[in-house]
Amino acid sequence: MSPRALVLRAPGTNCDEETVVAWERAGASVQVGHIGRLLADPKMLDGFQTLTIPGGFSYGDDLGAGRIFASRLGTALSDALGRFRDRGGLVLGICNGFQVLVRAGLLPGGTHAGAVTLARNLSGKFEARWVKLRPLGSKTPFLADDEPIELPVAHGEGRFLTGDPSATEALDRAGQIVLKYVDDQNHPTSEYPSNPNGSSMAAAGVCDATGRVFGLMPHPERFVDPFHHPRWTRRGPRAEGDGLRIFRNAVKSLS
Amino acid sequence: MLWHLHIVPAPGQEDLDGHRLATEATELGLPGPWTISASRGFLIEDNSEGISSKDWFERLRSLAAEVLVDPVTEQFDLSPCLPRPRPTADPRLLRADLVLQLQRQFPDARSFEIDVNEEAGTARILADDVAIDPVEFDRWTVRSYLALIPPSVSRPWESVHVMPKPGVTDPVAESALSLLHALGLDVAGVRTIRSYHVVGPREALPDLIRRVLSNDAVEHAVVGELVLDHLGQGKPYRFERIDVPILALQDDELVRVSKEGQLALSLDEMKTIQAHFAEVGRDPTDCELETIAQTWSEHCSHKTLRGLIDFDGEIIDNLLKQTIFKATKDLNLDWLVSVFEDNAGVVRFDENVDVCFKVETHNHPSAIDPYGGSNTGLGGVIRDVLGTGLAGKPIANTDVFCVAPPDTAPTDLPPGVLHPRRVLEGVVAGVRDYGNRMGIPTVNGALAVDPKYLANPLVFCGTVGVIPRGMSSKHVEPGDRIVALGGRTGRDGIHGATFSSLDLSADSEEVSGGSVQIGNAITEKMVLDVLIQARDRGLYRSLTDCGAGGFSSAVGEMGATSGAEVDLEKAPLKYEGLSYTEIWISEAQERMVLAVPPEKWPELKALCDSEDVEATDLGRFTDTGLLTLRYQGNLVAELSMDFLHEGRPKVTRKASYTPREPQTINLPRQGYDYSADLLKVLGHWDVASKEWIIRQYDHEVQGRTVIKPLVGEHEDGPGDAVVIQPVRGSNVGLSISCGINPRYGEHDPYAMAMLCVDEAIRNAVAVGADPDRIALLDNFCWGNPERPETLGSLVMAARGCHDAAIAYRTPFISGKDSLYNEYDHEGRKLAIPPTLLISAIGRVPDVRKCVTMDLKEPGNLLYVLGGASNQFGGSVWAEVTGRKAGKIWADPHRAVSHRAVYRALHSLMQRGLIRSCHDVSEGGPAAALAEMAMAGGLGVEVDLIYFGAENGSAAAHDASRLFGEGSGRFVLEIRPSDVSEVTSRLFEVSCDPGSDGVTRTVYTHFDKIGRVRTDGEAQFTIVRSDPPLVIQWPKPGDGHPVIPLIDLPLSTLKAAWQRPLHPAHVPG
């Protein structure tokens, strides 16, 4: 039976449709839910194995990306999400969804990391561009191998930063920085534009200690179809988009 | 009581905004040097009369830390906006704040020692054991917070606070207010504020504030201490009906009434109104006059182009009908669904969906507030698509900007005019913030730069939408409820519609300060989410957007043939104090008007409530033929719909056109090295890389973009058009492209129109669109049409549009004109060049067959399709080399044969025989080839010996071969193995049968010019072999004398091409 995926929508969410398509293509059966419904009925989560907070500008992102969404999720829902994770549910936050999970304290999770944020890009502006990424380790079921992938980023606030710089290193040692921006030689990099926002430790995606909560700034749902790649007319399209693998891995681990 | 939450970068965090602003100040020529620290913040008003309670303060402080301030990168201070110090500071807090401030000021200092003398109000400070002079301080005021920087250590400084003027929409503050409410804090109001700590020459501070830190049109700057006691967002309104006595007025008095009320009505129109009300037997109310002025405005009624034009003796009744509409009608194509009827033009896409497209201008608001102007320009055109048929779902945006050179000397600015660099940065940011937030990819655009746009920049924004088939028409039934959906009504944009019918002047900003609007994209995104659900559930019968004229235009249009009754006090307001007329004509953003069958209203209301979208029943549509407006039960307007929509006297304008005397252009002597010329061409604003703009837009959200705006090995090549997939899972695509060239317009407006149509089509064909399925939009931006020669050039351009549409068989489906684009100050008039934007959507039968412009593989052969051209009028090469002369031309016969060639090329693309393809436009073949080489990262070897030496006529001049512009040409890259097939197919092509029924054959110019280098050298080399005349058919490279024309490394080309709009603030 195909796993049931919930894609959670809030005012300003704008990547929900393509996220639904990605989950469907990966073999999940998908439902979109508005945050209002979930707040009214947190038990709704019981019917799903995976929850995605997709990209967008939730509530306008006026007060810092993801902040209002995270605050609406509130303590009550954070607890429900914690239980969801603890019973084996997978939580995915993409771009704004990653920002929401960080603001809500679900990523990187625990208290040892101290204050964590996704700060303004060092370039000082919103940027849309393709980046190369390398999955590291296999702490999260969303990433199954260390084959480099290419995905687009599109954000103004994506610089992963901890209040205490050593906390980022500790997360890295714990294997929680599971996706890194890499250069042409596949080495993690802090060089712009390969690292598009100046993230410390080249962090592009982070998971919690269980690996079941995963957030990333790049958009895997935008590289599902081979023709999404920016250079397919040069190299010929591959079989399918790199982003689809992330959804497939999750479905596989849940099936 | 009012509190200032002052948010500063945490120690060690770079102050990105401060650095950017200081750089900008220097670049704008303000005498420096400047050091600017930037910080943000909020003004938060509580509900208490006197001092807020300590509990409230502590709660605000903890919520601020939790939700308003970044936990890692920011720190904050919370203090009351009071003029006098308060004595009870907690010395420990004070110390902490002092250290924080000192760390910012002296980042290199390792330790601070602070000795506070509270009674004296001084602190003794040691930084790394060096004493800093004692200074006055005060825990509770902002002044002293900044005053901690001792004047003796630093240069003179000043603090500047910038906040939105009362009534200006402030989305961030709205979000903060609603969040604080949701978290249970009693807050009366919130406004955002930006604060700057400026070190620099004091005498230049006013200029710095005006040019860099704030915008007078929408913002208010305070220098020094911030002393405010409340936010002052409006006072209660007391109803009083205002009648405007016009029945007894003489002509000059009627003119005065129009002018003083900013109605932009002519004497003739005022007299018609006077006569109408004489018949009715009373004076009009202010609201009735305003309604008529809005409806009859140039912006809403297009009275010039739909009126009578005396064109050098020839009477044209409704120019649009005679040209643009006529072409569409005569083409009579079966894939057109709704043209020139609705808010956007609609064409069939596949068996399930239609697509619609609209491009609007927002010029005058953008001249005054570039950010707000383009922001709401895009928001407005998105609503046009939402208001098309029963609602289109937006899937792509476009934007085109016309500005003066961004490096214009600041001293050349006329009074009241913003620097073009600020204009450009502002309009880009405005489009970015609206499009990205809406989740609509901004995919196509252009930039045209000309000094004549200095005082009157142009901003075009477009949106493409999809509509399920069968949902492209709508109607209103009497009895339907009039429902307003979305944003609240404020004083935003009052007089926007009539403002666009007036020239700009130095005091424009004062006259029309209210015309500036600020958007809130998330409100519109929520409206979109609700509308699509409501549409699919059949909850309304008709809808339209509130654009220029607000409710007045929306309700007036929807009820034009029936009638409408509105109770104005029902409209939800942003703040108190709006009069009934202001409510009626406000151009507040993000509002739609729906006609809802009464039985569906509860379901619609419940749907809106579930998504937090405000929906309000304002009244009903009737069958009275009257527009009836009430405020708290008082009748404030009762207008005949017939008079409102049909009563306007037809405008008659004179038009005249004298062709420009062509002047022969001087061309360089043989042997001239064109390398430097090519670099200048590539560095021309219109040709240069637009990557800095494009990357700020999310061009891939929705996951539909299969050919991106930037293409090639490093994703930085200028693609001809983008291709999106309107229907997920379908390989049928839609190309989006445009053509604009104001330089041509000054030479020959008719030719400009044909050439712009050609370029928009050619861009589409270059990526794989079917030339038989391309639809066009027109946007005319002209100066004052009351000047005959201005209107005459417009008539010629409209005729060019007609002839091009017929020849290419590409119908116009919608369009818009914007006239009076002029600046007038103390007799100094500055009109824009005649500017026509042609936008095109094309059906791409199979996205897998799409072609991009970047060179692909070494060894492939390079061809120019379409021959050499010696058209230099308005060419980029002529401009950058200081040549004013030259001609351009275009004619329908040529266009008919171009179409035949495009169809042949399209069929070759469908067979995969074209490896890359790029249209030849600004800068001619040399620029096109250079762009292809740069995008592919591959060098070329080109010999022009056989290019442009055809038909026995004298061989074209080298300058023509390299830089000539004109219609119908492409550079193609073809695999050696495919050459013979391509050549045989392109050798001759058949045209459509002419009016005589005869099918003509065109022998195409298809010239091999060289190949992609195989030696791996990233070198761009163009020569012309110059063999002795006696040699028959010499082969390039046969050892004949060779004339070098251009020889440059690709890196040099790229540097020149990227320099003008290089992202100066990119790190590294």
PDB file of N, CA and C in Angstrom, chain A residues 9 11 13-14 17-18 21 57 60 62 67 71 103 115 117 119-123 125-130 154 161 192 222 227-228 230-235, chain B residues 17 66-67 69-70 171 175 179 393 436-437 439 522 525 611 695-698 700-703 706 708 712-713 715 728 847-848 852 854-855 915 936 1066:
ATOM      1  N   ARG A   9      -0.544  23.310   4.171  1.00  0.00           N
ATOM      2  CA  ARG A   9      -0.599  24.593   3.486  1.00  0.00           C
ATOM      3  C   ARG A   9      -0.993  25.673   4.485  1.00  0.00           C
ATOM      4  N   PRO A  11      -1.487  30.299   4.651  1.00  0.00           N
ATOM      5  CA  PRO A  11      -1.515  31.463   3.767  1.00  0.00           C
ATOM      6  C   PRO A  11      -0.101  31.788   3.288  1.00  0.00           C
ATOM      7  N   THR A  13       1.785  29.849   1.375  1.00  0.00           N
ATOM      8  CA  THR A  13       2.466  28.655   0.859  1.00  0.00           C
ATOM      9  C   THR A  13       2.291  28.654  -0.650  1.00  0.00           C
ATOM     10  N   ASN A  14       3.360  28.420  -1.408  1.00  0.00           N
ATOM     11  CA  ASN A  14       3.141  28.476  -2.850  1.00  0.00           C
ATOM     12  C   ASN A  14       3.825  27.366  -3.636  1.00  0.00           C
ATOM     13  N   GLU A  17       1.514  22.637  -4.876  1.00  0.00           N
ATOM     14  CA  GLU A  17       1.091  21.821  -6.023  1.00  0.00           C
ATOM     15  C   GLU A  17       2.204  20.928  -6.547  1.00  0.00           C
ATOM     16  N   GLU A  18       3.393  21.518  -6.747  1.00  0.00           N
ATOM     17  CA  GLU A  18       4.475  20.710  -7.293  1.00  0.00           C
ATOM     18  C   GLU A  18       5.004  19.708  -6.272  1.00  0.00           C
ATOM     19  N   VAL A  21       2.761  16.792  -6.617  1.00  0.00           N
ATOM     20  CA  VAL A  21       3.137  16.022  -7.809  1.00  0.00           C
ATOM     21  C   VAL A  21       4.353  15.142  -7.511  1.00  0.00           C
ATOM     22  N   PHE A  57       6.014  31.709   1.041  1.00  0.00           N
ATOM     23  CA  PHE A  57       6.261  32.840   1.928  1.00  0.00           C
ATOM     24  C   PHE A  57       5.146  32.841   2.951  1.00  0.00           C
ATOM     25  N   GLY A  60       3.452  35.755   4.440  1.00  0.00           N
ATOM     26  CA  GLY A  60       4.221  36.878   3.906  1.00  0.00           C
ATOM     27  C   GLY A  60       5.683  36.873   4.315  1.00  0.00           C
ATOM     28  N   ASP A  62       6.912  38.241   6.599  1.00  0.00           N
ATOM     29  CA  ASP A  62       7.281  39.616   6.899  1.00  0.00           C
ATOM     30  C   ASP A  62       8.151  39.734   8.136  1.00  0.00           C
ATOM     31  N   ARG A  67       8.488  32.370  10.449  1.00  0.00           N
ATOM     32  CA  ARG A  67       8.282  32.654  11.863  1.00  0.00           C
ATOM     33  C   ARG A  67       6.803  32.565  12.292  1.00  0.00           C
ATOM     34  N   SER A  71       5.014  29.962  14.699  1.00  0.00           N
ATOM     35  CA  SER A  71       4.330  30.402  15.897  1.00  0.00           C
ATOM     36  C   SER A  71       2.889  29.903  15.913  1.00  0.00           C
ATOM     37  N   ARG A 103      12.392  27.363  13.121  1.00  0.00           N
ATOM     38  CA  ARG A 103      11.781  28.329  14.056  1.00  0.00           C
ATOM     39  C   ARG A 103      10.934  27.621  15.109  1.00  0.00           C
ATOM     40  N   ALA A 115      20.686  28.576  20.102  1.00  0.00           N
ATOM     41  CA  ALA A 115      19.929  29.356  19.132  1.00  0.00           C
ATOM     42  C   ALA A 115      20.359  29.006  17.708  1.00  0.00           C
ATOM     43  N   THR A 117      19.304  29.630  13.423  1.00  0.00           N
ATOM     44  CA  THR A 117      18.482  30.429  12.510  1.00  0.00           C
ATOM     45  C   THR A 117      18.864  30.157  11.067  1.00  0.00           C
ATOM     46  N   ALA A 119      19.526  32.665   8.381  1.00  0.00           N
ATOM     47  CA  ALA A 119      19.687  34.111   8.308  1.00  0.00           C
ATOM     48  C   ALA A 119      19.677  34.575   6.855  1.00  0.00           C
ATOM     49  N   ARG A 120      19.633  35.876   6.695  1.00  0.00           N
ATOM     50  CA  ARG A 120      19.673  36.451   5.340  1.00  0.00           C
ATOM     51  C   ARG A 120      20.903  35.976   4.587  1.00  0.00           C
ATOM     52  N   ASN A 121      20.733  35.741   3.311  1.00  0.00           N
ATOM     53  CA  ASN A 121      21.867  35.363   2.474  1.00  0.00           C
ATOM     54  C   ASN A 121      22.971  36.406   2.604  1.00  0.00           C
ATOM     55  N   LEU A 122      24.208  35.948   2.543  1.00  0.00           N
ATOM     56  CA  LEU A 122      25.306  36.914   2.612  1.00  0.00           C
ATOM     57  C   LEU A 122      25.297  37.860   1.427  1.00  0.00           C
ATOM     58  N   SER A 123      24.727  37.419   0.303  1.00  0.00           N
ATOM     59  CA  SER A 123      24.652  38.314  -0.857  1.00  0.00           C
ATOM     60  C   SER A 123      23.667  39.444  -0.597  1.00  0.00           C
ATOM     61  N   LYS A 125      20.518  39.411  -0.822  1.00  0.00           N
ATOM     62  CA  LYS A 125      19.286  39.440  -1.598  1.00  0.00           C
ATOM     63  C   LYS A 125      18.749  38.056  -1.916  1.00  0.00           C
ATOM     64  N   PHE A 126      17.513  38.058  -2.324  1.00  0.00           N
ATOM     65  CA  PHE A 126      16.880  36.841  -2.812  1.00  0.00           C
ATOM     66  C   PHE A 126      17.598  36.391  -4.072  1.00  0.00           C
ATOM     67  N   GLU A 127      17.857  35.108  -4.184  1.00  0.00           N
ATOM     68  CA  GLU A 127      18.494  34.603  -5.401  1.00  0.00           C
ATOM     69  C   GLU A 127      17.913  33.268  -5.812  1.00  0.00           C
ATOM     70  N   ALA A 128      17.704  33.130  -7.121  1.00  0.00           N
ATOM     71  CA  ALA A 128      17.276  31.859  -7.682  1.00  0.00           C
ATOM     72  C   ALA A 128      18.427  31.335  -8.529  1.00  0.00           C
ATOM     73  N   ARG A 129      18.948  30.176  -8.215  1.00  0.00           N
ATOM     74  CA  ARG A 129      20.008  29.561  -9.033  1.00  0.00           C
ATOM     75  C   ARG A 129      20.103  28.076  -8.718  1.00  0.00           C
ATOM     76  N   TRP A 130      20.741  27.339  -9.624  1.00  0.00           N
ATOM     77  CA  TRP A 130      20.949  25.906  -9.395  1.00  0.00           C
ATOM     78  C   TRP A 130      22.235  25.682  -8.639  1.00  0.00           C
ATOM     79  N   ALA A 154      15.953  29.029  -4.234  1.00  0.00           N
ATOM     80  CA  ALA A 154      15.284  30.308  -4.477  1.00  0.00           C
ATOM     81  C   ALA A 154      14.865  30.858  -3.128  1.00  0.00           C
ATOM     82  N   LEU A 161      22.785  28.988  10.538  1.00  0.00           N
ATOM     83  CA  LEU A 161      23.674  29.646  11.478  1.00  0.00           C
ATOM     84  C   LEU A 161      23.263  29.283  12.900  1.00  0.00           C
ATOM     85  N   TYR A 192      30.846  31.572  -2.717  1.00  0.00           N
ATOM     86  CA  TYR A 192      29.703  32.010  -3.501  1.00  0.00           C
ATOM     87  C   TYR A 192      30.078  31.878  -4.976  1.00  0.00           C
ATOM     88  N   ARG A 222      11.233  20.738  -7.552  1.00  0.00           N
ATOM     89  CA  ARG A 222      11.371  21.458  -8.818  1.00  0.00           C
ATOM     90  C   ARG A 222      12.266  20.707  -9.800  1.00  0.00           C
ATOM     91  N   PHE A 227      13.203  17.508 -17.736  1.00  0.00           N
ATOM     92  CA  PHE A 227      13.264  18.779 -18.468  1.00  0.00           C
ATOM     93  C   PHE A 227      13.285  19.995 -17.546  1.00  0.00           C
ATOM     94  N   HIS A 228      13.261  19.729 -16.229  1.00  0.00           N
ATOM     95  CA  HIS A 228      13.421  20.833 -15.286  1.00  0.00           C
ATOM     96  C   HIS A 228      14.870  21.280 -15.200  1.00  0.00           C
ATOM     97  N   PRO A 230      18.398  22.849 -15.938  1.00  0.00           N
ATOM     98  CA  PRO A 230      18.670  24.030 -16.780  1.00  0.00           C
ATOM     99  C   PRO A 230      19.526  23.743 -18.009  1.00  0.00           C
ATOM    100  N   ARG A 231      20.206  22.615 -18.051  1.00  0.00           N
ATOM    101  CA  ARG A 231      21.093  22.371 -19.200  1.00  0.00           C
ATOM    102  C   ARG A 231      20.704  21.114 -19.959  1.00  0.00           C
ATOM    103  N   TRP A 232      19.438  20.747 -19.914  1.00  0.00           N
ATOM    104  CA  TRP A 232      19.072  19.502 -20.590  1.00  0.00           C
ATOM    105  C   TRP A 232      19.226  19.603 -22.102  1.00  0.00           C
ATOM    106  N   THR A 233      19.147  20.815 -22.647  1.00  0.00           N
ATOM    107  CA  THR A 233      19.317  20.918 -24.104  1.00  0.00           C
ATOM    108  C   THR A 233      20.774  20.704 -24.507  1.00  0.00           C
ATOM    109  N   ARG A 234      21.696  20.796 -23.560  1.00  0.00           N
ATOM    110  CA  ARG A 234      23.106  20.569 -23.874  1.00  0.00           C
ATOM    111  C   ARG A 234      23.462  19.088 -23.744  1.00  0.00           C
ATOM    112  N   ARG A 235      22.982  18.477 -22.659  1.00  0.00           N
ATOM    113  CA  ARG A 235      23.452  17.123 -22.344  1.00  0.00           C
ATOM    114  C   ARG A 235      22.438  16.053 -22.645  1.00  0.00           C
TER     115      ARG A 235
ATOM    116  N   ASP B  17      22.757  46.029   4.917  1.00  0.00           N
ATOM    117  CA  ASP B  17      22.024  47.192   4.411  1.00  0.00           C
ATOM    118  C   ASP B  17      22.840  48.469   4.534  1.00  0.00           C
ATOM    119  N   GLU B  66      10.897  36.508  20.999  1.00  0.00           N
ATOM    120  CA  GLU B  66      10.453  35.232  20.468  1.00  0.00           C
ATOM    121  C   GLU B  66      10.083  35.314  18.988  1.00  0.00           C
ATOM    122  N   VAL B  67       9.360  36.361  18.617  1.00  0.00           N
ATOM    123  CA  VAL B  67       8.825  36.356  17.248  1.00  0.00           C
ATOM    124  C   VAL B  67       9.227  37.537  16.367  1.00  0.00           C
ATOM    125  N   VAL B  69      12.385  39.255  16.514  1.00  0.00           N
ATOM    126  CA  VAL B  69      13.826  39.472  16.383  1.00  0.00           C
ATOM    127  C   VAL B  69      14.500  38.122  16.131  1.00  0.00           C
ATOM    128  N   ASP B  70      15.460  38.110  15.224  1.00  0.00           N
ATOM    129  CA  ASP B  70      16.157  36.849  14.958  1.00  0.00           C
ATOM    130  C   ASP B  70      17.016  36.480  16.168  1.00  0.00           C
ATOM    131  N   PRO B 171       2.616  46.234   5.114  1.00  0.00           N
ATOM    132  CA  PRO B 171       2.285  44.811   5.304  1.00  0.00           C
ATOM    133  C   PRO B 171       3.020  44.173   6.471  1.00  0.00           C
ATOM    134  N   SER B 175       1.323  42.273   9.623  1.00  0.00           N
ATOM    135  CA  SER B 175       1.630  40.918  10.092  1.00  0.00           C
ATOM    136  C   SER B 175       1.984  40.917  11.570  1.00  0.00           C
ATOM    137  N   LEU B 179      -0.018  39.032  14.538  1.00  0.00           N
ATOM    138  CA  LEU B 179       0.658  37.993  15.321  1.00  0.00           C
ATOM    139  C   LEU B 179       0.621  38.335  16.813  1.00  0.00           C
ATOM    140  N   LYS B 393      -5.896  31.056 -13.442  1.00  0.00           N
ATOM    141  CA  LYS B 393      -4.888  30.775 -12.420  1.00  0.00           C
ATOM    142  C   LYS B 393      -3.541  31.212 -12.973  1.00  0.00           C
ATOM    143  N   ASN B 436       7.505  36.772  -6.334  1.00  0.00           N
ATOM    144  CA  ASN B 436       8.028  35.661  -5.551  1.00  0.00           C
ATOM    145  C   ASN B 436       7.048  35.257  -4.459  1.00  0.00           C
ATOM    146  N   ARG B 437       6.475  36.257  -3.808  1.00  0.00           N
ATOM    147  CA  ARG B 437       5.541  35.937  -2.720  1.00  0.00           C
ATOM    148  C   ARG B 437       4.277  35.281  -3.235  1.00  0.00           C
ATOM    149  N   GLY B 439       4.174  33.307  -5.591  1.00  0.00           N
ATOM    150  CA  GLY B 439       4.478  31.985  -6.103  1.00  0.00           C
ATOM    151  C   GLY B 439       4.198  31.861  -7.582  1.00  0.00           C
ATOM    152  N   ILE B 522       0.673  38.705  -0.012  1.00  0.00           N
ATOM    153  CA  ILE B 522       0.095  37.526   0.635  1.00  0.00           C
ATOM    154  C   ILE B 522      -1.416  37.619   0.682  1.00  0.00           C
ATOM    155  N   LYS B 525      -2.404  36.404  -2.592  1.00  0.00           N
ATOM    156  CA  LYS B 525      -2.224  34.955  -2.708  1.00  0.00           C
ATOM    157  C   LYS B 525      -3.397  34.239  -2.027  1.00  0.00           C
ATOM    158  N   GLU B 611     -10.360  30.334   5.218  1.00  0.00           N
ATOM    159  CA  GLU B 611      -9.000  30.669   4.768  1.00  0.00           C
ATOM    160  C   GLU B 611      -8.603  32.079   5.205  1.00  0.00           C
ATOM    161  N   ARG B 695      17.998  36.778 -11.597  1.00  0.00           N
ATOM    162  CA  ARG B 695      18.222  35.891 -10.447  1.00  0.00           C
ATOM    163  C   ARG B 695      17.488  36.335  -9.193  1.00  0.00           C
ATOM    164  N   GLN B 696      17.033  37.570  -9.165  1.00  0.00           N
ATOM    165  CA  GLN B 696      16.250  37.998  -8.000  1.00  0.00           C
ATOM    166  C   GLN B 696      14.812  37.514  -8.093  1.00  0.00           C
ATOM    167  N   TYR B 697      14.448  37.046  -9.270  1.00  0.00           N
ATOM    168  CA  TYR B 697      13.099  36.522  -9.440  1.00  0.00           C
ATOM    169  C   TYR B 697      13.129  35.006  -9.340  1.00  0.00           C
ATOM    170  N   ASP B 698      12.121  34.478  -8.666  1.00  0.00           N
ATOM    171  CA  ASP B 698      11.976  33.036  -8.662  1.00  0.00           C
ATOM    172  C   ASP B 698      11.350  32.664 -10.004  1.00  0.00           C
ATOM    173  N   GLU B 700      11.278  29.597 -11.271  1.00  0.00           N
ATOM    174  CA  GLU B 700      10.970  28.164 -11.389  1.00  0.00           C
ATOM    175  C   GLU B 700       9.889  27.681 -10.442  1.00  0.00           C
ATOM    176  N   VAL B 701       9.384  28.584  -9.586  1.00  0.00           N
ATOM    177  CA  VAL B 701       8.312  28.153  -8.683  1.00  0.00           C
ATOM    178  C   VAL B 701       7.154  27.623  -9.535  1.00  0.00           C
ATOM    179  N   GLN B 702       6.406  26.705  -9.013  1.00  0.00           N
ATOM    180  CA  GLN B 702       5.347  25.949  -9.694  1.00  0.00           C
ATOM    181  C   GLN B 702       5.906  24.794 -10.528  1.00  0.00           C
ATOM    182  N   GLY B 703       7.248  24.754 -10.703  1.00  0.00           N
ATOM    183  CA  GLY B 703       7.849  23.608 -11.384  1.00  0.00           C
ATOM    184  C   GLY B 703       7.399  23.428 -12.823  1.00  0.00           C
ATOM    185  N   VAL B 706      10.536  24.914 -18.266  1.00  0.00           N
ATOM    186  CA  VAL B 706      11.410  23.910 -18.887  1.00  0.00           C
ATOM    187  C   VAL B 706      12.490  24.535 -19.760  1.00  0.00           C
ATOM    188  N   LYS B 708      14.591  27.948 -19.342  1.00  0.00           N
ATOM    189  CA  LYS B 708      14.712  29.032 -18.370  1.00  0.00           C
ATOM    190  C   LYS B 708      15.126  30.322 -19.070  1.00  0.00           C
ATOM    191  N   GLY B 712      22.529  27.842 -20.996  1.00  0.00           N
ATOM    192  CA  GLY B 712      23.927  27.628 -21.354  1.00  0.00           C
ATOM    193  C   GLY B 712      24.738  26.944 -20.274  1.00  0.00           C
ATOM    194  N   GLU B 713      26.024  26.776 -20.581  1.00  0.00           N
ATOM    195  CA  GLU B 713      26.920  25.987 -19.742  1.00  0.00           C
ATOM    196  C   GLU B 713      26.967  26.512 -18.305  1.00  0.00           C
ATOM    197  N   GLU B 715      24.616  28.742 -17.170  1.00  0.00           N
ATOM    198  CA  GLU B 715      23.286  29.310 -16.932  1.00  0.00           C
ATOM    199  C   GLU B 715      23.316  30.827 -16.857  1.00  0.00           C
ATOM    200  N   ARG B 728       0.429  20.211 -16.140  1.00  0.00           N
ATOM    201  CA  ARG B 728       1.400  19.258 -15.605  1.00  0.00           C
ATOM    202  C   ARG B 728       1.229  17.905 -16.276  1.00  0.00           C
ATOM    203  N   VAL B 847       7.701  20.067 -25.836  1.00  0.00           N
ATOM    204  CA  VAL B 847       8.816  20.731 -25.144  1.00  0.00           C
ATOM    205  C   VAL B 847      10.121  19.950 -25.288  1.00  0.00           C
ATOM    206  N   ARG B 848      10.034  18.670 -25.557  1.00  0.00           N
ATOM    207  CA  ARG B 848      11.268  17.871 -25.697  1.00  0.00           C
ATOM    208  C   ARG B 848      12.059  18.259 -26.936  1.00  0.00           C
ATOM    209  N   THR B 852      17.820  25.798 -27.397  1.00  0.00           N
ATOM    210  CA  THR B 852      18.322  26.991 -26.708  1.00  0.00           C
ATOM    211  C   THR B 852      19.439  27.633 -27.519  1.00  0.00           C
ATOM    212  N   ASP B 854      22.588  28.644 -26.681  1.00  0.00           N
ATOM    213  CA  ASP B 854      23.995  28.429 -26.348  1.00  0.00           C
ATOM    214  C   ASP B 854      24.636  27.430 -27.311  1.00  0.00           C
ATOM    215  N   LEU B 855      25.849  27.734 -27.745  1.00  0.00           N
ATOM    216  CA  LEU B 855      26.551  26.808 -28.643  1.00  0.00           C
ATOM    217  C   LEU B 855      26.804  25.494 -27.902  1.00  0.00           C
ATOM    218  N   ARG B 915      20.756  22.576 -33.656  1.00  0.00           N
ATOM    219  CA  ARG B 915      21.427  22.344 -32.375  1.00  0.00           C
ATOM    220  C   ARG B 915      21.311  23.572 -31.472  1.00  0.00           C
ATOM    221  N   GLY B 936      27.628  29.227 -24.481  1.00  0.00           N
ATOM    222  CA  GLY B 936      28.096  27.852 -24.615  1.00  0.00           C
ATOM    223  C   GLY B 936      29.494  27.654 -24.063  1.00  0.00           C
ATOM    224  N   VAL B1066      27.465  41.566  -4.675  1.00  0.00           N
ATOM    225  CA  VAL B1066      27.702  40.148  -4.461  1.00  0.00           C
ATOM    226  C   VAL B1066      29.023  39.991  -3.706  1.00  0.00           C
TER     227      VAL B1066
END
